[in-house]
Short mmCIF file of C-alpha atoms and ligand atoms in Angstrom, two decimals:
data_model
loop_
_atom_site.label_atom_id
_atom_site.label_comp_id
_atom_site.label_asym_id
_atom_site.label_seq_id
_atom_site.Cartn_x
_atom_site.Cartn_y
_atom_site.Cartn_z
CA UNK A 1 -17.51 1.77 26.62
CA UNK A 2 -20.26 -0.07 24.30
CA UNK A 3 -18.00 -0.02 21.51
CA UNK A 4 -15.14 -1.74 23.48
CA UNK A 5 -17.36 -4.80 24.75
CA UNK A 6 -18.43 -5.34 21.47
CA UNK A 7 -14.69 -4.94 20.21
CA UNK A 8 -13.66 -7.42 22.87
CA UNK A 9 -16.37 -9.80 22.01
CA UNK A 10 -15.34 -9.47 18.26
CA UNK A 11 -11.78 -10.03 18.72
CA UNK A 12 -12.69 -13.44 21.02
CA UNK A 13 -15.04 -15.06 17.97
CA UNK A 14 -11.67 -14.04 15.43
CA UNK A 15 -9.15 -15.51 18.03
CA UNK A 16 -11.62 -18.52 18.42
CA UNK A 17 -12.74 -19.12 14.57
CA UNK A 18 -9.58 -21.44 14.15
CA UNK A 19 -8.53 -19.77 10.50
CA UNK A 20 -5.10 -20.93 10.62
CA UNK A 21 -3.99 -17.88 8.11
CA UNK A 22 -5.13 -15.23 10.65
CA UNK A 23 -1.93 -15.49 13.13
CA UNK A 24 0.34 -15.39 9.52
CA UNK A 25 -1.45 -12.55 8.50
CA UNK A 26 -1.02 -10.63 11.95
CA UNK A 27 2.83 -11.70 11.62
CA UNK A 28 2.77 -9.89 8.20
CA UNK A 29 1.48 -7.03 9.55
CA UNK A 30 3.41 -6.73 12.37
CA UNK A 31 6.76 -6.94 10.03
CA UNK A 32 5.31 -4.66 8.26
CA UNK A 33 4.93 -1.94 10.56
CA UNK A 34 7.72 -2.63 12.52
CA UNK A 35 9.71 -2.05 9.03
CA UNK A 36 10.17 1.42 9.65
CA UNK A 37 9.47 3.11 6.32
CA UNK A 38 9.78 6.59 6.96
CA UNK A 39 11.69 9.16 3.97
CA UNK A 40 14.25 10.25 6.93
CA UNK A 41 14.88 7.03 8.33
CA UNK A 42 13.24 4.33 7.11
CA UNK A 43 13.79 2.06 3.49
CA UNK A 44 10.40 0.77 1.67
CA UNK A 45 13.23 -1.24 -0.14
CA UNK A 46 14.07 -3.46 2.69
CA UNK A 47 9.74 -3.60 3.23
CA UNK A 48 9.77 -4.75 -0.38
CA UNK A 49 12.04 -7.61 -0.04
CA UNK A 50 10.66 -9.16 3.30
CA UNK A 51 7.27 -9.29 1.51
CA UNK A 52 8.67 -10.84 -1.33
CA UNK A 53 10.77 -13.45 0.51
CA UNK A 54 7.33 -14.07 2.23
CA UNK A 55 5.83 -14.55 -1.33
CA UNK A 56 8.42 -16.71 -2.25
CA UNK A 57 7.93 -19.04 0.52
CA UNK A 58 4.78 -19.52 -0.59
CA UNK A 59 5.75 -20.77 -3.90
CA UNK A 60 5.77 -17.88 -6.02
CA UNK A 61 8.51 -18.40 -9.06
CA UNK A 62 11.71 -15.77 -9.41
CA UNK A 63 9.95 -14.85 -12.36
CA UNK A 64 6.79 -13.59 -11.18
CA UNK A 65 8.47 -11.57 -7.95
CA UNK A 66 10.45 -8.36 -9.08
CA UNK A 67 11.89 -5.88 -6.35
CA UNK A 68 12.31 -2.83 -7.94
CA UNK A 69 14.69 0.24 -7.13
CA UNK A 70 14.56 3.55 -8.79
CA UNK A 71 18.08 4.63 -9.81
CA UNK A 72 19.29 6.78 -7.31
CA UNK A 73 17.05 5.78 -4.79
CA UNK A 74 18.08 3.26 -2.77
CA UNK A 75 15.42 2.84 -0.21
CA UNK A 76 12.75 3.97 -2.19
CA UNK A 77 11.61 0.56 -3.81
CA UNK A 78 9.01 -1.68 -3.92
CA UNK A 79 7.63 -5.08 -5.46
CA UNK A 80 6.19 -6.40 -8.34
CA UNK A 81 4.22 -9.89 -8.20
CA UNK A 82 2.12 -11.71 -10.61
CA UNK A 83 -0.58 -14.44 -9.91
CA UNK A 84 -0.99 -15.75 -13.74
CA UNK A 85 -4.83 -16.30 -14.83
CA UNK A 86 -6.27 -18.57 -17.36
CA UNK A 87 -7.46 -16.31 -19.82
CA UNK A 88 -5.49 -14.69 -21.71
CA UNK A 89 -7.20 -12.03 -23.74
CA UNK A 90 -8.14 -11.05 -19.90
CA UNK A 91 -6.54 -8.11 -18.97
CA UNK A 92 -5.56 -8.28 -15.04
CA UNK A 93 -6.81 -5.83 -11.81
CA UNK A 94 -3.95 -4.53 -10.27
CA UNK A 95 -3.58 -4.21 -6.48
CA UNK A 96 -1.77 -0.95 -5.24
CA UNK A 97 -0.05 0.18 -2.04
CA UNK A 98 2.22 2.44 -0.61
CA UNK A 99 4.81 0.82 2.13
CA UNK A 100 5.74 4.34 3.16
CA UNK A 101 4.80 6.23 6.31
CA UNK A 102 4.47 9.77 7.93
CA UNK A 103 7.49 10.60 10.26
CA UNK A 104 6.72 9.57 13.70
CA UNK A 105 8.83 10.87 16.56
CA UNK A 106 9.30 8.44 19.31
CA UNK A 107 9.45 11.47 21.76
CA UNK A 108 6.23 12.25 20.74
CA UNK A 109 4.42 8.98 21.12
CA UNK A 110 3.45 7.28 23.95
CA UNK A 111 5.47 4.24 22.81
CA UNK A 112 7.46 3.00 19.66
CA UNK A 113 5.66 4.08 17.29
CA UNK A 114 7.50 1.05 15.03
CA UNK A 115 6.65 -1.43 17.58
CA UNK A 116 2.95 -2.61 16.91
CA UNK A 117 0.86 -3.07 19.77
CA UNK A 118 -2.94 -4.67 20.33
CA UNK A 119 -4.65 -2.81 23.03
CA UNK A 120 -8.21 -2.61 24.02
CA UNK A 121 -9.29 -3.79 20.68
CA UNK A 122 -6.89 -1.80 19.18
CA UNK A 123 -3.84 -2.29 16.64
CA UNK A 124 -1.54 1.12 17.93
CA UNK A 125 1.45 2.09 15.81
CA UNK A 126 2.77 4.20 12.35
CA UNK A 127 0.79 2.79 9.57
CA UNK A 128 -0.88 0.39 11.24
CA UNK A 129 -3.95 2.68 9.41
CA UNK A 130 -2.38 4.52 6.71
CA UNK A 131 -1.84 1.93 5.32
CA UNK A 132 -0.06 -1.24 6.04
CA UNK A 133 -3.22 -3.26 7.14
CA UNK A 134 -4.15 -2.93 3.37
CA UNK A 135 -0.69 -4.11 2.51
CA UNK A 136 -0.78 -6.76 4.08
CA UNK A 137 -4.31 -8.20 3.39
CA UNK A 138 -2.54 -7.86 -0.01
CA UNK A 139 0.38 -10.01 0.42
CA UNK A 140 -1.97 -12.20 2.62
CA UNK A 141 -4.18 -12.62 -0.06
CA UNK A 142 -1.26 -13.25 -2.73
CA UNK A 143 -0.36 -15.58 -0.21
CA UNK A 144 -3.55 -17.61 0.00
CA UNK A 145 -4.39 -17.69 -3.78
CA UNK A 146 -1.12 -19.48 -4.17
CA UNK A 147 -1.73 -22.02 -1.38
CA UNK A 148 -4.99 -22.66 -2.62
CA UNK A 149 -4.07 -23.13 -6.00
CA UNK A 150 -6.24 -20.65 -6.51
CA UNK A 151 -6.71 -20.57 -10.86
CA UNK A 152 -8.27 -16.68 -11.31
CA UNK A 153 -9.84 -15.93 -15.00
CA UNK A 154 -7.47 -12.71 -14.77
CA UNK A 155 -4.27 -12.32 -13.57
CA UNK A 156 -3.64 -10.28 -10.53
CA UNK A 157 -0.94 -8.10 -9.85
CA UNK A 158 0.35 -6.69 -6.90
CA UNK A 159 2.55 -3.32 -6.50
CA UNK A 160 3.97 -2.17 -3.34
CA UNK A 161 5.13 1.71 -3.86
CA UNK A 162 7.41 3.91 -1.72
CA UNK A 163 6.75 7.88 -1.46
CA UNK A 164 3.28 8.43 -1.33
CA UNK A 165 3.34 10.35 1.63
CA UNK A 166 6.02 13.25 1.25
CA UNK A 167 5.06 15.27 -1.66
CA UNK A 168 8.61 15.95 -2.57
CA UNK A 169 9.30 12.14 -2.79
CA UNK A 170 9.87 10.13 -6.08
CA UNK A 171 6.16 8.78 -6.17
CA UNK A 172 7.04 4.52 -6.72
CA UNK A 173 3.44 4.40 -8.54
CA UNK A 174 3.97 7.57 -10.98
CA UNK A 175 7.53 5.98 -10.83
CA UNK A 176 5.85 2.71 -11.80
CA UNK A 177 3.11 4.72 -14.68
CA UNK A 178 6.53 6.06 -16.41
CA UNK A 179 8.63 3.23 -16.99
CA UNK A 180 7.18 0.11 -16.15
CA UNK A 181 3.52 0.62 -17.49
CA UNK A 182 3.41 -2.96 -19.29
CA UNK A 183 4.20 -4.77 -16.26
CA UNK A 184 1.05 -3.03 -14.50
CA UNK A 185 -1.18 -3.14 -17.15
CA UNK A 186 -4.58 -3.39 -16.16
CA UNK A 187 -8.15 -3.47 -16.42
CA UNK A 188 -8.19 -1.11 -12.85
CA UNK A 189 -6.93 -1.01 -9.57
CA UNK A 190 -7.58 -0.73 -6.18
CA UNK A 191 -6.20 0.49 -3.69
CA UNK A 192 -6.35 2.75 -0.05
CA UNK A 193 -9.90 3.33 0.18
CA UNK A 194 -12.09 6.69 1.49
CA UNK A 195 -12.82 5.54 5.21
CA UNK A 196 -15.51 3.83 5.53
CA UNK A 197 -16.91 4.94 8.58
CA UNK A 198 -18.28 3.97 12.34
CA UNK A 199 -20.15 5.86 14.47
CA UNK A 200 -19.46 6.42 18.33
CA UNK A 201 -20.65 3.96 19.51
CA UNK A 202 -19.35 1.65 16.44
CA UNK A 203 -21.52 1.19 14.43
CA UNK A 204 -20.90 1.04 10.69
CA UNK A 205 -22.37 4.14 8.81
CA UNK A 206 -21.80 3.14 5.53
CA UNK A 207 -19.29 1.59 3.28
CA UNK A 208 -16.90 3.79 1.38
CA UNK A 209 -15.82 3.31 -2.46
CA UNK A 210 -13.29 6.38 -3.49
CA UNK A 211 -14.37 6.56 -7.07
CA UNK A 212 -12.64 9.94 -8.20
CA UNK A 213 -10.58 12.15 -6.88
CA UNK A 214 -9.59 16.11 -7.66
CA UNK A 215 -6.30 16.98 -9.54
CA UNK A 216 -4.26 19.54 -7.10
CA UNK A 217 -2.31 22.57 -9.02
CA UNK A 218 -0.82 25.48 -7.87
CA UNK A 219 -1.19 29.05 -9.90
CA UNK A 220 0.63 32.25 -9.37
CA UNK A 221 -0.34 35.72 -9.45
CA UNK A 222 2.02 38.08 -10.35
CA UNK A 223 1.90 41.59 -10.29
CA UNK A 224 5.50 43.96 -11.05
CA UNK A 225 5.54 47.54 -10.94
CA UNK A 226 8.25 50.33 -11.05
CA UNK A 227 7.90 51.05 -7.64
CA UNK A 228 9.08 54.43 -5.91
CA UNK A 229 9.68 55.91 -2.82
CA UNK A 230 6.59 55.39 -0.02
CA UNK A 231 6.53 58.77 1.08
CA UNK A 232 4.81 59.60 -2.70
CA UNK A 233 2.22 57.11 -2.95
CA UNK A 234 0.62 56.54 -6.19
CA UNK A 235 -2.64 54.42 -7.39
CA UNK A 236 -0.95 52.13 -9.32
CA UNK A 237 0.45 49.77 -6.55
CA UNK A 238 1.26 45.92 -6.90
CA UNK A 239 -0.07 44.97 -4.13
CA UNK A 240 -3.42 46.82 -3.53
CA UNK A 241 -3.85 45.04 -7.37
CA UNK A 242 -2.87 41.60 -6.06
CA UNK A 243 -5.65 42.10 -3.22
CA UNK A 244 -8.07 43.05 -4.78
CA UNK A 245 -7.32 40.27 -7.61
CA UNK A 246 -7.22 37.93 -4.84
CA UNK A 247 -10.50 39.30 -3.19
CA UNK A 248 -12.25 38.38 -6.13
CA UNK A 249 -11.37 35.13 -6.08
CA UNK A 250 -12.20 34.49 -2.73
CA UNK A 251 -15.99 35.21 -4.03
CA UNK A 252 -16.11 33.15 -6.89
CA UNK A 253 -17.73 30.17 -6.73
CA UNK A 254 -16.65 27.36 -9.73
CA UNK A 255 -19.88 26.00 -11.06
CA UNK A 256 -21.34 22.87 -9.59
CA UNK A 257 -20.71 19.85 -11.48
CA UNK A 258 -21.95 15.72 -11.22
CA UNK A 259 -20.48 12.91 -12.07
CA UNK A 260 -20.82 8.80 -11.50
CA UNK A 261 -19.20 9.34 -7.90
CA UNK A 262 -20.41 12.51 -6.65
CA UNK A 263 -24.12 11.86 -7.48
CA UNK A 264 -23.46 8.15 -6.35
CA UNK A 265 -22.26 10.07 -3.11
CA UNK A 266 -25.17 12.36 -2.65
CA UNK A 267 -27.65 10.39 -4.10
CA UNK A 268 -26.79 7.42 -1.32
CA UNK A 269 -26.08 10.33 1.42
CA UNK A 270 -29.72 11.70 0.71
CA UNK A 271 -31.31 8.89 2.44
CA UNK A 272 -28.93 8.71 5.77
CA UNK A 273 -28.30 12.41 6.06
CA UNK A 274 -31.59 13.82 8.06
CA UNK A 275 -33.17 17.24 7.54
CA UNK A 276 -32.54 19.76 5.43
CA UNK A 277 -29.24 18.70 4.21
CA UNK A 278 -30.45 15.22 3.02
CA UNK A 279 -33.16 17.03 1.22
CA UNK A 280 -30.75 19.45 -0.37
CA UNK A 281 -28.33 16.87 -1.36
CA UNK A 282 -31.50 15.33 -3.32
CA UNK A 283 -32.77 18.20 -4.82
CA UNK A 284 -28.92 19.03 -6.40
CA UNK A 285 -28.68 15.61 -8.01
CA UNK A 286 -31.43 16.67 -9.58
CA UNK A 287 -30.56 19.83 -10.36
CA UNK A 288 -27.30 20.93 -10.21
CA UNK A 289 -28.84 24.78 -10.63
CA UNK A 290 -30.96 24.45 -7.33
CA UNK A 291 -29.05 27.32 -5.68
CA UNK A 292 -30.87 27.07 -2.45
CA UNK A 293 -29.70 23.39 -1.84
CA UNK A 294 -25.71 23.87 -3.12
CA UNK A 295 -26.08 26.82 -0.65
CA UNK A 296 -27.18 24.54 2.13
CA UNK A 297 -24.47 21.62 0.93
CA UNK A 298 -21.65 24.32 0.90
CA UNK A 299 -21.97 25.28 4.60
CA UNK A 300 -19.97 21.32 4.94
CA UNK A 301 -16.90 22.23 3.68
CA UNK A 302 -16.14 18.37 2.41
CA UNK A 303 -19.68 18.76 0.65
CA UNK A 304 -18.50 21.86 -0.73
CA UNK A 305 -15.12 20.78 -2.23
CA UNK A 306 -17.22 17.70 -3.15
CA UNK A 307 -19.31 19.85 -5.77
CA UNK A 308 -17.14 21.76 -8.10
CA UNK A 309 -13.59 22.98 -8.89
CA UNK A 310 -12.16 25.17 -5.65
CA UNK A 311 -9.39 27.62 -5.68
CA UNK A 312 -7.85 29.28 -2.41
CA UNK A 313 -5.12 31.69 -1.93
CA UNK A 314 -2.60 29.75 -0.04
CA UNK A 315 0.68 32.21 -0.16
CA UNK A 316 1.72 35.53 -0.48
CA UNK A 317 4.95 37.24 -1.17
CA UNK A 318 5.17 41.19 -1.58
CA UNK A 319 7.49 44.09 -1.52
CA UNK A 320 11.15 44.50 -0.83
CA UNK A 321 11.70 47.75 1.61
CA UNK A 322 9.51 48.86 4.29
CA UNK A 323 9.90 52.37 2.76
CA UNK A 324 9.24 51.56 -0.94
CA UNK A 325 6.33 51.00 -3.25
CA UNK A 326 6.58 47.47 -3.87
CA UNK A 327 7.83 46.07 -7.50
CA UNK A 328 6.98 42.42 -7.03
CA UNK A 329 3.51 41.15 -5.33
CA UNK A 330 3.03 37.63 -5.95
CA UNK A 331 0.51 35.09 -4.65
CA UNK A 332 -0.29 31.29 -4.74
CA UNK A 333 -3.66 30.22 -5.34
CA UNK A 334 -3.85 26.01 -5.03
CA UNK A 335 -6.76 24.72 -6.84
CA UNK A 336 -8.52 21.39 -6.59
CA UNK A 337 -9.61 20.72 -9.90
CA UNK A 338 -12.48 18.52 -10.67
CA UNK A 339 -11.95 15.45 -12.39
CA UNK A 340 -11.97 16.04 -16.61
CA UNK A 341 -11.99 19.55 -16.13
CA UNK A 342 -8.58 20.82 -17.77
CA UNK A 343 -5.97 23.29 -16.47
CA UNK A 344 -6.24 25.68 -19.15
CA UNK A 345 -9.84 26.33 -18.76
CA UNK A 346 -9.14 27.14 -14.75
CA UNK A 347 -6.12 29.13 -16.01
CA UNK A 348 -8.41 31.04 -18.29
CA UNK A 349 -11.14 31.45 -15.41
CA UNK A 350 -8.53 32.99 -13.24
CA UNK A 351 -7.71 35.32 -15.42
CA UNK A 352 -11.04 36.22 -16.05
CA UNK A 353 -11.39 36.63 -12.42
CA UNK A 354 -8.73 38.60 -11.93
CA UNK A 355 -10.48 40.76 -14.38
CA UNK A 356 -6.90 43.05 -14.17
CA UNK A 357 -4.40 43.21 -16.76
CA UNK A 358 -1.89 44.10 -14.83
CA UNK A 359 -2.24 40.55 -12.80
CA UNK A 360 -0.33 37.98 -14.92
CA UNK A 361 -1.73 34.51 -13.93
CA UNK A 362 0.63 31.00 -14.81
CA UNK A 363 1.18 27.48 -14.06
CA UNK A 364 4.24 27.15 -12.59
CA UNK A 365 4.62 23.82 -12.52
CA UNK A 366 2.61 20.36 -13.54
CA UNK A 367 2.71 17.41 -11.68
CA UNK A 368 0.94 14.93 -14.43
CA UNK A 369 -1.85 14.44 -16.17
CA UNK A 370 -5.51 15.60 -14.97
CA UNK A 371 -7.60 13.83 -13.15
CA UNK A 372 -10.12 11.34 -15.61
CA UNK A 373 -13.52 10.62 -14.21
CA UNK A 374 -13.77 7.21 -13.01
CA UNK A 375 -16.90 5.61 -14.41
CA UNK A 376 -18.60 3.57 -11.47
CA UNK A 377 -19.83 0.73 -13.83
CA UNK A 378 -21.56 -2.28 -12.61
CA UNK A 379 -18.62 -4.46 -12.90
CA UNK A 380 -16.81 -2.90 -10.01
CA UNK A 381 -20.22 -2.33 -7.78
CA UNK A 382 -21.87 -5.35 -8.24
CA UNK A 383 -19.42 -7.54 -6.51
CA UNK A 384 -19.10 -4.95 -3.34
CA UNK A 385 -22.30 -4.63 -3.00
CA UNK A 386 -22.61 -8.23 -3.07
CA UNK A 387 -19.89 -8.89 -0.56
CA UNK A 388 -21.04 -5.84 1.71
CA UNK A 389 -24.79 -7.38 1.87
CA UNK A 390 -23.58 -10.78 2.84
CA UNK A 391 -21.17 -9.37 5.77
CA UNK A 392 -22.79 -6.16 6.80
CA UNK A 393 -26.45 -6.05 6.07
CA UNK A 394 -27.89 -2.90 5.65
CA UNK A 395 -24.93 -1.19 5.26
CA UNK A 396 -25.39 1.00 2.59
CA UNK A 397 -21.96 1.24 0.10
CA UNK A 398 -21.49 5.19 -0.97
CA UNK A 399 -19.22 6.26 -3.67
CA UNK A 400 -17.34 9.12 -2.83
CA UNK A 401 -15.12 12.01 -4.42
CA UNK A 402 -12.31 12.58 -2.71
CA UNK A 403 -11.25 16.33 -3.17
CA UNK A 404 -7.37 15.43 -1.62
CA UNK A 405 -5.44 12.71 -4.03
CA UNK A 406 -3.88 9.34 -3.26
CA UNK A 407 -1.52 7.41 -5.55
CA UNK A 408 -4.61 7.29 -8.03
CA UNK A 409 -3.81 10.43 -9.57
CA UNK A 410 -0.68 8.65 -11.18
CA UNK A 411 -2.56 5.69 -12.21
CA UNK A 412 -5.87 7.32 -13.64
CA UNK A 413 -4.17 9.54 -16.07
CA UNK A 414 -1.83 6.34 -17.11
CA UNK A 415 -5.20 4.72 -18.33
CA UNK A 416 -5.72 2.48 -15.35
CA UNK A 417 -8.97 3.74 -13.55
CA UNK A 418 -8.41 3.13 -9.71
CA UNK A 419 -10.60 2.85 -7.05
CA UNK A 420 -9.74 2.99 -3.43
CA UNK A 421 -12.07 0.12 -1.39
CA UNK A 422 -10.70 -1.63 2.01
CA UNK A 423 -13.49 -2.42 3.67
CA UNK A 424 -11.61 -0.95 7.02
CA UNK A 425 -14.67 0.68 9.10
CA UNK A 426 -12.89 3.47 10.86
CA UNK A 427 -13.25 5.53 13.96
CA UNK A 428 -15.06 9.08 13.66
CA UNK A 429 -11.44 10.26 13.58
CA UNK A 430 -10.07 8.29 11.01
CA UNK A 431 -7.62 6.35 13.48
CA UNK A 432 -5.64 9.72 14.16
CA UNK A 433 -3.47 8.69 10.62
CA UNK A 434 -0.78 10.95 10.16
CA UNK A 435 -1.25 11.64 13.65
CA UNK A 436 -0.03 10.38 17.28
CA UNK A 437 -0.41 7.14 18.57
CA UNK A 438 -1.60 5.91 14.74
CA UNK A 439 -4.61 2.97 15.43
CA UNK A 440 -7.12 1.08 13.69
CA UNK A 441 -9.62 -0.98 15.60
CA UNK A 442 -8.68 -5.36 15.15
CA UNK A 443 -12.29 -5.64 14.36
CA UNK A 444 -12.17 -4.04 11.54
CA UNK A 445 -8.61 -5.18 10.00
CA UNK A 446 -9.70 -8.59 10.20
CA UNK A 447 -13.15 -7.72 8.45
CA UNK A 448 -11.81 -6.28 6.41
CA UNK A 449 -9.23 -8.80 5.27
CA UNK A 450 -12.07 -10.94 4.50
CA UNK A 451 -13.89 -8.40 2.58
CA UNK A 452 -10.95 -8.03 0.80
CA UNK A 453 -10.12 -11.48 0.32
CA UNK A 454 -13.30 -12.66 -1.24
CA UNK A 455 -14.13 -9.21 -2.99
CA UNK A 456 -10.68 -10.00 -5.37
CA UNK A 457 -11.35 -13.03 -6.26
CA UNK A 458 -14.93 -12.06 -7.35
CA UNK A 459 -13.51 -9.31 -9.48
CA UNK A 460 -10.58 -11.95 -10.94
CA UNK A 461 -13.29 -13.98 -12.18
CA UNK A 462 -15.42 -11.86 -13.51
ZN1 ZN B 1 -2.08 6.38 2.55
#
């Protein structure tokens, strides 16, 4: 109930702070979600062109607005935009979005889920979280710059992607890393962030930078025998090798590893975290060895996948007759590798592992490029920092590593390091994204469109 008063209260001084922009912005957003941009049913294309008919309203020349469309994909494509700086041996920062959503079944939600609604200090509706406030605070911003007149020492480019959210989708940024690479050249990128967090009661916890994320690839394990009839059993059976192949893994621990985000992470984390698992997260910054403290961090399971390289079983195929020794036992095993770490030396750990030569282990397919670390250099903390000190003292800004993947994977191997900041506190749930009844609190959209705001023209200057 405390957070809602203060939500209400918060929402008043916004509606009452007579920024003319804010009720255009809102109208942005609410095109935006109400642009259904589903894979089944929805077209990111037609999201593309409304924001670039809004960009072009606002002054932006033919030139410097590109819809793309991927051939063969007619609703899968998105926009590029250009703000031109001043200098030009000054290579640009790039902002990045997906337009798509998760599928959202009106039968399933309380209302439309393409219809956005404010409630109770709430914005309700698909994407209104994952992650259309950020896409429009983008446009927004686009927007302003060019009213302003607005003369940045870098350019800044925006990019507005489609199929980020169904794995089986052409990805518009990998799309974007493939063939148009020049026209998003730049120093880095930002984009969907690592949920910065609230409490229960609403108050912020700390500010979230994702700094690096984990590459995802599948493996197979692959065991083929003769076979037989069951009723003569002998030793040599693909599956009970596959098992036990598989049981070993499950017991092997990759070794713990740092770098700039995950000991930004920990190192920040030690000093809010209480007890023992603030002192452990200390005591393994310092010394990744400490087997005590990783023991303590590992009972998290976020902590955990934070610290190393994990691997997990995830199918399992076997046999072809209830009455016959199987010829074919296969298995998946997805692993989450950790950034710079290659796939060959995982492949070869595996098979080590496995410690069975009758247990073939391969890749059976590659998505990209692995993940590069993402050094956390002063140039893109400095400015946050700055920003988060003037508008949420005491706040403290953590890096983190996020062991799932955004649309960063694609850019980071392309040679355009991306970080994911918004500056959108969230709810201890995360705003139920992917979920029902999709929400982000107004509060924190509109804070976070400020953040955002200022904190790009800080780094365009720089
Ligand atoms: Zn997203």
């Amino acid at each position: 109930m405390a957070a809602i008063t203060l939500l209400n209260s918060g929402g008043l001084s916004y509606a009452q702070s007579g920024d003319p922009g804010l009720e255009r912005f809102r109208a942005i957003y609410k095109e935006l979600v109400e642009t259904n941009t589903t894979l089944s049913a929805g077209d990111c294309t037609l999201a593309a062109r409304r924001m670039a008919d809004r960009l072009k309203a606002a002054g932006y020349p033919d030139q410097d607005l590109r819809v793309f469309v991927p051939d063969g994909h007619p609703k899968e494509g998105g926009l590029l935009a250009v703000l031109h700086g001043s200098d030009p041996a000054a290579k640009a920062i790039l902002l990045l979005s997906h337009v798509d959503v998760v599928e959202a079944k009106r039968e399933d939600w309380t209302r439309d889920p393409f219809i956005m609604i404010e409630e109770n200090g709430y914005f309700y509706g698909r994407g209104t979280n994952d992650m259309k406030a950020q896409v429009a605070v983008w446009v927004d911003n686009m927007i302003r710059f060019r009213e302003e007149n607005f003369k940045p020492k870098r350019s800044i480019k925006l990019a507005l992607t489609c199929g980020e959210e169904t794995n089986s989708a052409l990805n518009g940024a990998g799309w974007l890393a493939a063939n148009e690479r020049q026209a998003i050249d730049a120093e880095f990128a930002i984009t969907e962030g690592a949920a910065s967090e609230l409490d229960a009661k609403g108050h912020r916890v700390a500010l979230a930078v994702l700094a690096a994320e984990k590459t995802s690839q599948n493996f197979v394990l692959e065991v083929t025998n003769p076979g037989g009839h069951s009723s003569r059993p002998v030793a040599d059976n693909a599956i009970y090798h596959l098992v036990r192949a598989i049981d070993r893994i499950s017991r092997y621990e990759f070794p713990v590893q740092l770098n700039d985000a995950n000991r930004a992470y920990f190192t920040s984390m030690s000093k809010i975290v209480e007890g023992e698992a603030g002192t452990a997260m200390a005591a393994v910054v310092k010394n990744p060895d400490d087997a005590a403290s990783v023991a303590v961090l590992d009972r998290n399971q976020n902590w955990h996948a934070m610290l190393r390289t994990t691997c997990v079983a995830t199918m399992l195929s076997a046999g072809h007759a209830t009455n016959a020794l199987p010829q074919r036992a296969t298995a998946n095993i997805n692993c989450r590798i950790f950034p710079g770490v290659s796939r060959d030396v995982v492949l070869a750990q595996l098979v080590k592992i496995a410690a069975d030569p009758a247990v073939g282990v391969t890749i059976p397919e590659v998505r990209g490029p692995v993940a590069a670390p993402t050094p956390l250099t002063p140039q893109i903390m400095k400015p946050i920092e700055k920003l988060a000190d003037e508008m949420w003292p005491g706040v403290p800004v953590v890096p983190v590593l996020e062991p799932g993947a955004s649309d960063a994977q694609f850019m980071n191997p392309a040679g355009i390091p991306t970080y994911g900041i918004d500056g959108l506190f969230q709810d201890p749930d995360g705003g139920n994204i992917h979920g029902l009844n999709e929400r982000i609190r107004v509060k924190s959209v509109y804070e976070g469109r400020t953040f955002l705001y200022r904190l790009v023209k800080l780094y365009a200057d720089q």
